[in-house]
Short mmCIF file of C-alpha atoms and ligand atoms in Angstrom, two decimals:
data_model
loop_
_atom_site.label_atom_id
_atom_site.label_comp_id
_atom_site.label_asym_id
_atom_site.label_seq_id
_atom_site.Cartn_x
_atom_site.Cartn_y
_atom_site.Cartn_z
CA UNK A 1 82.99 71.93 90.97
CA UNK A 2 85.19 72.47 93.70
CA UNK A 3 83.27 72.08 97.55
CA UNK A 4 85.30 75.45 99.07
CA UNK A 5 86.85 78.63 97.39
CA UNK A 6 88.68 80.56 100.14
CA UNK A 7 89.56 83.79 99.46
CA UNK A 8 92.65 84.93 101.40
CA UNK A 9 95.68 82.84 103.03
CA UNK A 10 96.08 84.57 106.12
CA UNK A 11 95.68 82.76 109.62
CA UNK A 12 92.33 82.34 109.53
CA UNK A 13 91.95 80.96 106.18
CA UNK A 14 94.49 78.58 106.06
CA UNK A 15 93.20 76.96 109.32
CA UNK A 16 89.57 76.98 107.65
CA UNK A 17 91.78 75.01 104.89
CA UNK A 18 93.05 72.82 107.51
CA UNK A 19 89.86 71.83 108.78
CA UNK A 20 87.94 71.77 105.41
CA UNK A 21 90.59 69.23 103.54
CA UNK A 22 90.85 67.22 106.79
CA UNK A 23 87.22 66.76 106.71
CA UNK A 24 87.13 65.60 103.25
CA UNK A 25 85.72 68.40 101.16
CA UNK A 26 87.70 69.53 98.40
CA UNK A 27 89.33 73.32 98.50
CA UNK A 28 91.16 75.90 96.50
CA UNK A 29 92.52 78.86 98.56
CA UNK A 30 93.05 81.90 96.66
CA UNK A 31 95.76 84.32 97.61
CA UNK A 32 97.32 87.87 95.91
CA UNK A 33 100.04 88.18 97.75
CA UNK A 34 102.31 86.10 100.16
CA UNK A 35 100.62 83.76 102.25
CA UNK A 36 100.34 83.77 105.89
CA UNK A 37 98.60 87.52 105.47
CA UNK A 38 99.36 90.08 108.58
CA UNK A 39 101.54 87.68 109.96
CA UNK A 40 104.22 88.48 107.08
CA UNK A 41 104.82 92.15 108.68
CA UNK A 42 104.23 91.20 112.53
CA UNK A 43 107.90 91.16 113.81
CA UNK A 44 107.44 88.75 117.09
CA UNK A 45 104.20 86.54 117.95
CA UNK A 46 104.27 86.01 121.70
CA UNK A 47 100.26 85.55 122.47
CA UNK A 48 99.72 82.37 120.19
CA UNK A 49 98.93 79.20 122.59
CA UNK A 50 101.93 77.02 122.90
CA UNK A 51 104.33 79.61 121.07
CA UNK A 52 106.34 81.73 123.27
CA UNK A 53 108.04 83.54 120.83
CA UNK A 54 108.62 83.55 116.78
CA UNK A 55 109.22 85.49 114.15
CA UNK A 56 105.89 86.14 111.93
CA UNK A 57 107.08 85.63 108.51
CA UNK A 58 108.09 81.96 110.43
CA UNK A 59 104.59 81.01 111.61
CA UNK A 60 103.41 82.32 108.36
CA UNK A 61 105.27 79.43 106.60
CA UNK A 62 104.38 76.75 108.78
CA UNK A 63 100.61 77.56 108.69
CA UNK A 64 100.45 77.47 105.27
CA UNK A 65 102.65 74.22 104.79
CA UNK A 66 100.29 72.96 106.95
CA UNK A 67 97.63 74.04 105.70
CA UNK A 68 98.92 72.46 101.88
CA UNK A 69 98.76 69.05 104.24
CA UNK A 70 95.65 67.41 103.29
CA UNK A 71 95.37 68.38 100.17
CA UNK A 72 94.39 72.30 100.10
CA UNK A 73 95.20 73.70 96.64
CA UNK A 74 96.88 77.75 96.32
CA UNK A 75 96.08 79.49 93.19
CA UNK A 76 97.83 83.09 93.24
CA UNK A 77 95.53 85.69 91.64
CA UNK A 78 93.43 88.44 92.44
CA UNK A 79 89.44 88.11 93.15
CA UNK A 80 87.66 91.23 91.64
CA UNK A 81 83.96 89.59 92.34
CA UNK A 82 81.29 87.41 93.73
CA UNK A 83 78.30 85.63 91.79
CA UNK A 84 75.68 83.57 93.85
CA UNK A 85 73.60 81.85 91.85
CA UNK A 86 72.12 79.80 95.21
CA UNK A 87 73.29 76.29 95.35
CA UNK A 88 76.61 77.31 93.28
CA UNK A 89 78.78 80.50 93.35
CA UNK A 90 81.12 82.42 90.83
CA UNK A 91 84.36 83.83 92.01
CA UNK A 92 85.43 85.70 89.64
CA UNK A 93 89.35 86.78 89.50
CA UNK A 94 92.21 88.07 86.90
CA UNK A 95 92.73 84.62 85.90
CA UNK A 96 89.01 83.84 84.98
CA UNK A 97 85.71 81.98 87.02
CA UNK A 98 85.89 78.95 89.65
CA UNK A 99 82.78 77.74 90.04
CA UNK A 100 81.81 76.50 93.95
CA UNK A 101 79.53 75.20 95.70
CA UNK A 102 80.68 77.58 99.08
CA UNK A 103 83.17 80.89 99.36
CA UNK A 104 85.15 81.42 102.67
CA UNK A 105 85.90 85.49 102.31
CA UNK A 106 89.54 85.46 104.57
CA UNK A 107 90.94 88.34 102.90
CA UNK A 108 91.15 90.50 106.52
CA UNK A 109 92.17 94.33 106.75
CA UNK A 110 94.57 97.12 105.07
CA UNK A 111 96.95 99.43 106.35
CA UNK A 112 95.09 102.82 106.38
CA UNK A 113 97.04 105.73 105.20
CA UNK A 114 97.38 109.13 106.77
CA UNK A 115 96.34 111.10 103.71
CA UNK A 116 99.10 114.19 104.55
CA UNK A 117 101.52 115.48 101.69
CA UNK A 118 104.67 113.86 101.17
CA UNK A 119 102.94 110.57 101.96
CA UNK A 120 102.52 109.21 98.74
CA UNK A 121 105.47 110.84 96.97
CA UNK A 122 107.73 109.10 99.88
CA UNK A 123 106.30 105.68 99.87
CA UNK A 124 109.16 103.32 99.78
CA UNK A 125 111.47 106.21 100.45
CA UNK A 126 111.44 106.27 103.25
CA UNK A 127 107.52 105.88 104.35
CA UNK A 128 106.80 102.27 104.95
CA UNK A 129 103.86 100.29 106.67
CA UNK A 130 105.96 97.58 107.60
CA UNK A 131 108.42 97.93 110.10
CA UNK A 132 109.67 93.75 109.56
CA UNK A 133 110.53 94.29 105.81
CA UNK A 134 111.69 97.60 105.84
CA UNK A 135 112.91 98.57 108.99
CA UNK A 136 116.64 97.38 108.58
CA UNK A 137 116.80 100.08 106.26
CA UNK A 138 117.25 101.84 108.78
CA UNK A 139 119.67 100.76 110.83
CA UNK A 140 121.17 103.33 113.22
CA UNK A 141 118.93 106.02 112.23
CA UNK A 142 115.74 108.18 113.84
CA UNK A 143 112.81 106.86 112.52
CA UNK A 144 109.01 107.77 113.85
CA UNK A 145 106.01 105.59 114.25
CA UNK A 146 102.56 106.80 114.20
CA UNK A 147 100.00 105.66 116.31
CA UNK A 148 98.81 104.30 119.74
CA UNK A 149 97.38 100.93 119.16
CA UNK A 150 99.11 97.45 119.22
CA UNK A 151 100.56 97.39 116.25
CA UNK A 152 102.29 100.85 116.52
CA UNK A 153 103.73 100.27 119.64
CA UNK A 154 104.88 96.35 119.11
CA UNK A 155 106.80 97.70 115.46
CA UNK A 156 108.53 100.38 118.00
CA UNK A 157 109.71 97.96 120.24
CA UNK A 158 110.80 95.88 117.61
CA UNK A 159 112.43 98.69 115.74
CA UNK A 160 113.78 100.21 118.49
CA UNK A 161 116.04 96.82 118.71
CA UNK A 162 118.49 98.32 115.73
CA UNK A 163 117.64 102.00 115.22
CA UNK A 164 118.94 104.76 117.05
CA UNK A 165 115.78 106.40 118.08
CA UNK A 166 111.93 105.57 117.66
CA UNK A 167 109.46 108.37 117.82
CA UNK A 168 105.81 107.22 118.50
CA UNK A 169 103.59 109.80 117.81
CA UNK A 170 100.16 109.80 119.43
CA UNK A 171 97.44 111.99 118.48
CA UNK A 172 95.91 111.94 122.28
CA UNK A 173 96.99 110.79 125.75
CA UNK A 174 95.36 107.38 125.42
CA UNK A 175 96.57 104.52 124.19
CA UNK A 176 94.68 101.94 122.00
CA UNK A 177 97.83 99.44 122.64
CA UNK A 178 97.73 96.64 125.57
CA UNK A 179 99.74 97.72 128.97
CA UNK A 180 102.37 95.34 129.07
CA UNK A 181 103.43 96.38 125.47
CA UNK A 182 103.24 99.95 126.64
CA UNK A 183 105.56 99.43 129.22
CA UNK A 184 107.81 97.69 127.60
CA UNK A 185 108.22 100.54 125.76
CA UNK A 186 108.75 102.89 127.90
CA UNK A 187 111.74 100.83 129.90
CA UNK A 188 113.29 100.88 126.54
CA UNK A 189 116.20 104.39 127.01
CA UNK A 190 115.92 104.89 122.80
CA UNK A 191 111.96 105.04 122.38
CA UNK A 192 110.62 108.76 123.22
CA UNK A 193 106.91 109.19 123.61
CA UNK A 194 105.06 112.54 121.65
CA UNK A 195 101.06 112.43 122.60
CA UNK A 196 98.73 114.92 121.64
CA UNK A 197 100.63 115.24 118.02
CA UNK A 198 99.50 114.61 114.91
CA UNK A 199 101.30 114.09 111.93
CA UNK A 200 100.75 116.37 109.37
CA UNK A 201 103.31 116.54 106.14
CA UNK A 202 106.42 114.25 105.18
CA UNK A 203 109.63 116.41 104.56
CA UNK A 204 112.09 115.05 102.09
CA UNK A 205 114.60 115.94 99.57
CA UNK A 206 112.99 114.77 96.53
CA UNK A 207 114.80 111.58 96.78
CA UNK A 208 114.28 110.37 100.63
CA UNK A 209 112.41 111.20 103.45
CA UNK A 210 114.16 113.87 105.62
CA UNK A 211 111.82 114.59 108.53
CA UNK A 212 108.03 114.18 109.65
CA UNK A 213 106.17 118.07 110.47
CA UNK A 214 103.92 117.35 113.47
CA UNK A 215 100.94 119.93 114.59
CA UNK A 216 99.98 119.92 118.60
CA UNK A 217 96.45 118.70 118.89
CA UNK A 218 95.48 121.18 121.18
CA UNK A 219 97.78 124.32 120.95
CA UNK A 220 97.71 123.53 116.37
CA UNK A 221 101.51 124.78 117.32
CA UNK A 222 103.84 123.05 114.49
CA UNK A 223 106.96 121.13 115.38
CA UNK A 224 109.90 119.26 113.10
CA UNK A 225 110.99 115.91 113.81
CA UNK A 226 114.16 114.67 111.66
CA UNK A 227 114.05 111.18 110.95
CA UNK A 228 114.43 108.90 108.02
CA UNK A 229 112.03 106.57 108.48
CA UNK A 230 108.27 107.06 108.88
CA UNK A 231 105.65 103.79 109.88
CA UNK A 232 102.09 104.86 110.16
CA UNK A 233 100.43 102.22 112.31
CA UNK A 234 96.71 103.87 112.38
CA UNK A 235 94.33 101.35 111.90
CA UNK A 236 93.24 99.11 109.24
CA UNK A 237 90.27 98.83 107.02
CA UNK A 238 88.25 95.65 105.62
CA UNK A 239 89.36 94.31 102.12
CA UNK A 240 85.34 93.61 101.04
CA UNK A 241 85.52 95.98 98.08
CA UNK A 242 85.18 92.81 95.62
CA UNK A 243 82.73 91.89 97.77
CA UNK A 244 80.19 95.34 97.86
CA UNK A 245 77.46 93.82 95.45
CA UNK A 246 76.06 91.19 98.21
CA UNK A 247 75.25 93.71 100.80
CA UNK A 248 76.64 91.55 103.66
CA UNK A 249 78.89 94.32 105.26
CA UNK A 250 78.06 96.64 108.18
CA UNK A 251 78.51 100.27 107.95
CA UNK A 252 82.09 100.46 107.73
CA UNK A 253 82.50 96.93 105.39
CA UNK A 254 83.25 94.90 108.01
CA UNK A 255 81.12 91.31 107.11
CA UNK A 256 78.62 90.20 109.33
CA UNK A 257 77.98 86.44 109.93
CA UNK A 258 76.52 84.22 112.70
CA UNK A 259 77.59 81.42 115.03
CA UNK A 260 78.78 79.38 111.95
CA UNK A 261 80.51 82.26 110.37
CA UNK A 262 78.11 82.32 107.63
CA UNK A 263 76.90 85.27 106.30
CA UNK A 264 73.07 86.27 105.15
CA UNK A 265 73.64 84.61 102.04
CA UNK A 266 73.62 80.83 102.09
CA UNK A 267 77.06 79.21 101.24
CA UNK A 268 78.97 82.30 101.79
CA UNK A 269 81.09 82.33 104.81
CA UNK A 270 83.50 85.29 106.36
CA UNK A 271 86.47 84.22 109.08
CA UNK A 272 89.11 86.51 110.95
CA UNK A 273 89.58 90.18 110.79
CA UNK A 274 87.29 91.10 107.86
CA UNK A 275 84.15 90.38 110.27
CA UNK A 276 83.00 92.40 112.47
CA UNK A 277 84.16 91.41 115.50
CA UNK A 278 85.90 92.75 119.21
CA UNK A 279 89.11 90.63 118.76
CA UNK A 280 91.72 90.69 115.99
CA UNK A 281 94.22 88.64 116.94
CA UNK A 282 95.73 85.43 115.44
CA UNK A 283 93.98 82.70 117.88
CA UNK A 284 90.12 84.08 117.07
CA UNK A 285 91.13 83.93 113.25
CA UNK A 286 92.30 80.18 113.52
CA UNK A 287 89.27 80.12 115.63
CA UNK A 288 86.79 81.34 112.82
CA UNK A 289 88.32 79.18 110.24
CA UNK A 290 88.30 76.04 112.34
CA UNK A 291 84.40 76.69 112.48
CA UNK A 292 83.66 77.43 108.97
CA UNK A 293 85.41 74.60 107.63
CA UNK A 294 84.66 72.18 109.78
CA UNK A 295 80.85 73.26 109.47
CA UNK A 296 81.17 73.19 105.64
CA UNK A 297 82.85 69.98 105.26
CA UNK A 298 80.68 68.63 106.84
CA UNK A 299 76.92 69.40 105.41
CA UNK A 300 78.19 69.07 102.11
P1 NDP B 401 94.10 100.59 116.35
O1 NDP B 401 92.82 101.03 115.71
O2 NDP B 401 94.05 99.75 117.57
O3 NDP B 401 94.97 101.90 116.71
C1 NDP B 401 95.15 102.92 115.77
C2 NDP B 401 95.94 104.06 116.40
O4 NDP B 401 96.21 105.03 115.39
C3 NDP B 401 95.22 104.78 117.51
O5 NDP B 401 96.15 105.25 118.44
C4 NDP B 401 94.56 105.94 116.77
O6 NDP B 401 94.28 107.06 117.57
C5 NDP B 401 95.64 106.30 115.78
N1 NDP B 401 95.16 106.98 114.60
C6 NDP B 401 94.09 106.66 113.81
N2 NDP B 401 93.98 107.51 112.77
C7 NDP B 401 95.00 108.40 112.91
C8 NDP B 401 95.43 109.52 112.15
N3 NDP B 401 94.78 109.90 111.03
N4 NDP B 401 96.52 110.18 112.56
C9 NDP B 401 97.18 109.82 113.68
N5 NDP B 401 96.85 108.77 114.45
C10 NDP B 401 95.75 108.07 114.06
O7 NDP B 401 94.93 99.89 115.15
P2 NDP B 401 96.06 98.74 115.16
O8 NDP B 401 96.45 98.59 113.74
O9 NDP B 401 97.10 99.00 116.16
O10 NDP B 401 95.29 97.42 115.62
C11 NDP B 401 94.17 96.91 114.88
C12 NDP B 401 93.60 95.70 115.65
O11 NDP B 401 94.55 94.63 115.64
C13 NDP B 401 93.32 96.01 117.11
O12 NDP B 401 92.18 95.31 117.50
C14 NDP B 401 94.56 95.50 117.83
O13 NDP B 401 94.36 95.16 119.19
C15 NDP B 401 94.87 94.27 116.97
N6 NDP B 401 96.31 93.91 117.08
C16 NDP B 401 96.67 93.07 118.08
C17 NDP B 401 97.99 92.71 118.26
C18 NDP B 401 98.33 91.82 119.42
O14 NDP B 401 97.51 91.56 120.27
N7 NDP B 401 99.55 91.29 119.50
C19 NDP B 401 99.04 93.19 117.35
C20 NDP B 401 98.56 94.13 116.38
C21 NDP B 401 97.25 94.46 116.25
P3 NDP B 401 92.86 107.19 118.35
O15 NDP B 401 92.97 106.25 119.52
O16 NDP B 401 92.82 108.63 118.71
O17 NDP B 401 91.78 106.80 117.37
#
């Protein structure tokens, strides 16, 4: 029986990997798509201790290499459920059961969608939720970004490095984003700023996207933008779907867990952005992890 099953290679658990296998317990991390998680469609980390500046898709690598180190195995499938039978556990995925005797659940937050026409129908034609992979695409072109938080504004600025124009549209006059990224933005001469606008249907030509229709928040008055290239950045929701049997989420399925990161039930542990916490950020992920593992590994 393996010791840990950790569900979910982004930062937070890989470094509960790190600190698990270097402790001596014995771990299989499962992962659906590429590891390293959010940090695969974050353009430029600058707020990681002792990094100034890299690329995401970079750190990505060299968290999960290191995570590999001491002996972490990856096993890429999809977990659709969660048995606890008390002192051992099911995980249950597309490739069949791994028994355990402890489940790390590191499988963090999705993109949420803006649910307006075109949406859908333009998704990877133009409508993308990640400005790293797709965002060449669109070289020398208008493209608008939805959203006031972080993430919305930090894809601008990074967009706004080979595109001819970024739109930001901002449903009110307050920002969710930090103020040094805000003003960064707004030094930058090809970034223009729309607040109190919502977005609300994608134009296109049945092949590519063409333009975003906007409505004024207060006056409802309707407004076209051209662009070819549309990146909603409007919040994320927990990936705990798999997870909805155990009744260990808060309100909006965000896990809840204490000082050790483990949750109500005995032997099952949350880390990073799928509990519900204040910070999302890359350091309190690695942070979580480094507790959970360590904390497993060593009262097993
Ligand atoms: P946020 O929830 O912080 O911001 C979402 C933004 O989208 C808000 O401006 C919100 O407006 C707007 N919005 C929500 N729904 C809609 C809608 N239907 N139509 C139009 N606009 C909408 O999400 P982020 O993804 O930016 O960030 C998530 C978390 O990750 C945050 O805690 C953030 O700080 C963190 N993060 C940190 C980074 C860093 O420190 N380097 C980088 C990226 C993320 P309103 O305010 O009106 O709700």
């Amino acid at each position: 029986m393996t010791d840990i099953v950790i569900i979910g290679a982004g930062p937070a658990g890989l470094t509960a990997a790190l600190y698990a296998t270097r402790a001596g317990a014995k771990v299989k991390i499962i992962e659906s798509g590429a590891p390293g998680g959010k940090l695969n469609s974050t353009a430029d980390i600058e707020n990681y201790p002792g990094i100034k500046k890299k690329m995401g898709p970079e750190l990505a690598y060299e968290m999960y290499e290191h995570a590999l180190n001491f002996g972490a195995e990856l096993e890429m499938t999809e977990v659709t459920g969660i048995r606890d039978f008390g002192h051992h556990k099911i995980v249950v995925t597309t490739n069949g059961e791994i028994e355990t005797k402890n489940i790390i659940i590191a499988t963090g937050t999705k993109e949420r969608l803006m649910n307006i026409p075109g949406e859908k129908e333009y998704t990877g034609k133009g409508v993308s939720y990640c400005a790293v992979c797709d965002g060449p695409f669109f070289k020398g072109k208008e493209t608008a970004i939805i959203g006031g938080g972080n993430s919305a504004i930090e894809e601008a600025v990074y967009l706004a490095g080979f595109v001819s124009k970024v739109h930001i549209i901002v449903r009110r006059d307050v920002f969710r984003a930090d103020k040094y990224i805000i003003d960064k933005a707004k030094s930058m001469n090809n970034i223009v700023f729309h607040t109190l606008k919502k977005p609300l249907e994608v134009i296109g030509d049945g092949h590519k996207v063409t333009g975003l229709k906007l409505t004024d928040s207060k006056t409802n008055e309707e407004s076209l933008l051209e662009v070819s290239g549309i990146f909603p950045f409007i919040g994320l929701d927990p990936m705990t779907g798999f997870a909805s049997n155990l009744d260990i989420t808060d309100e909006k399925g965000y896990i809840e867990v204490d000082e050790h990161m483990q949750t109500k039930i005995k032997g099952i542990f949350a880390v990073g952005d799928v509990t519900n916490k204040q910070l999302r950020q890359i350091v309190t992920a690695a942070n979580d992890g480094a507790i959970a593992g360590q904390y497993i590994a060593s009262n097993l």
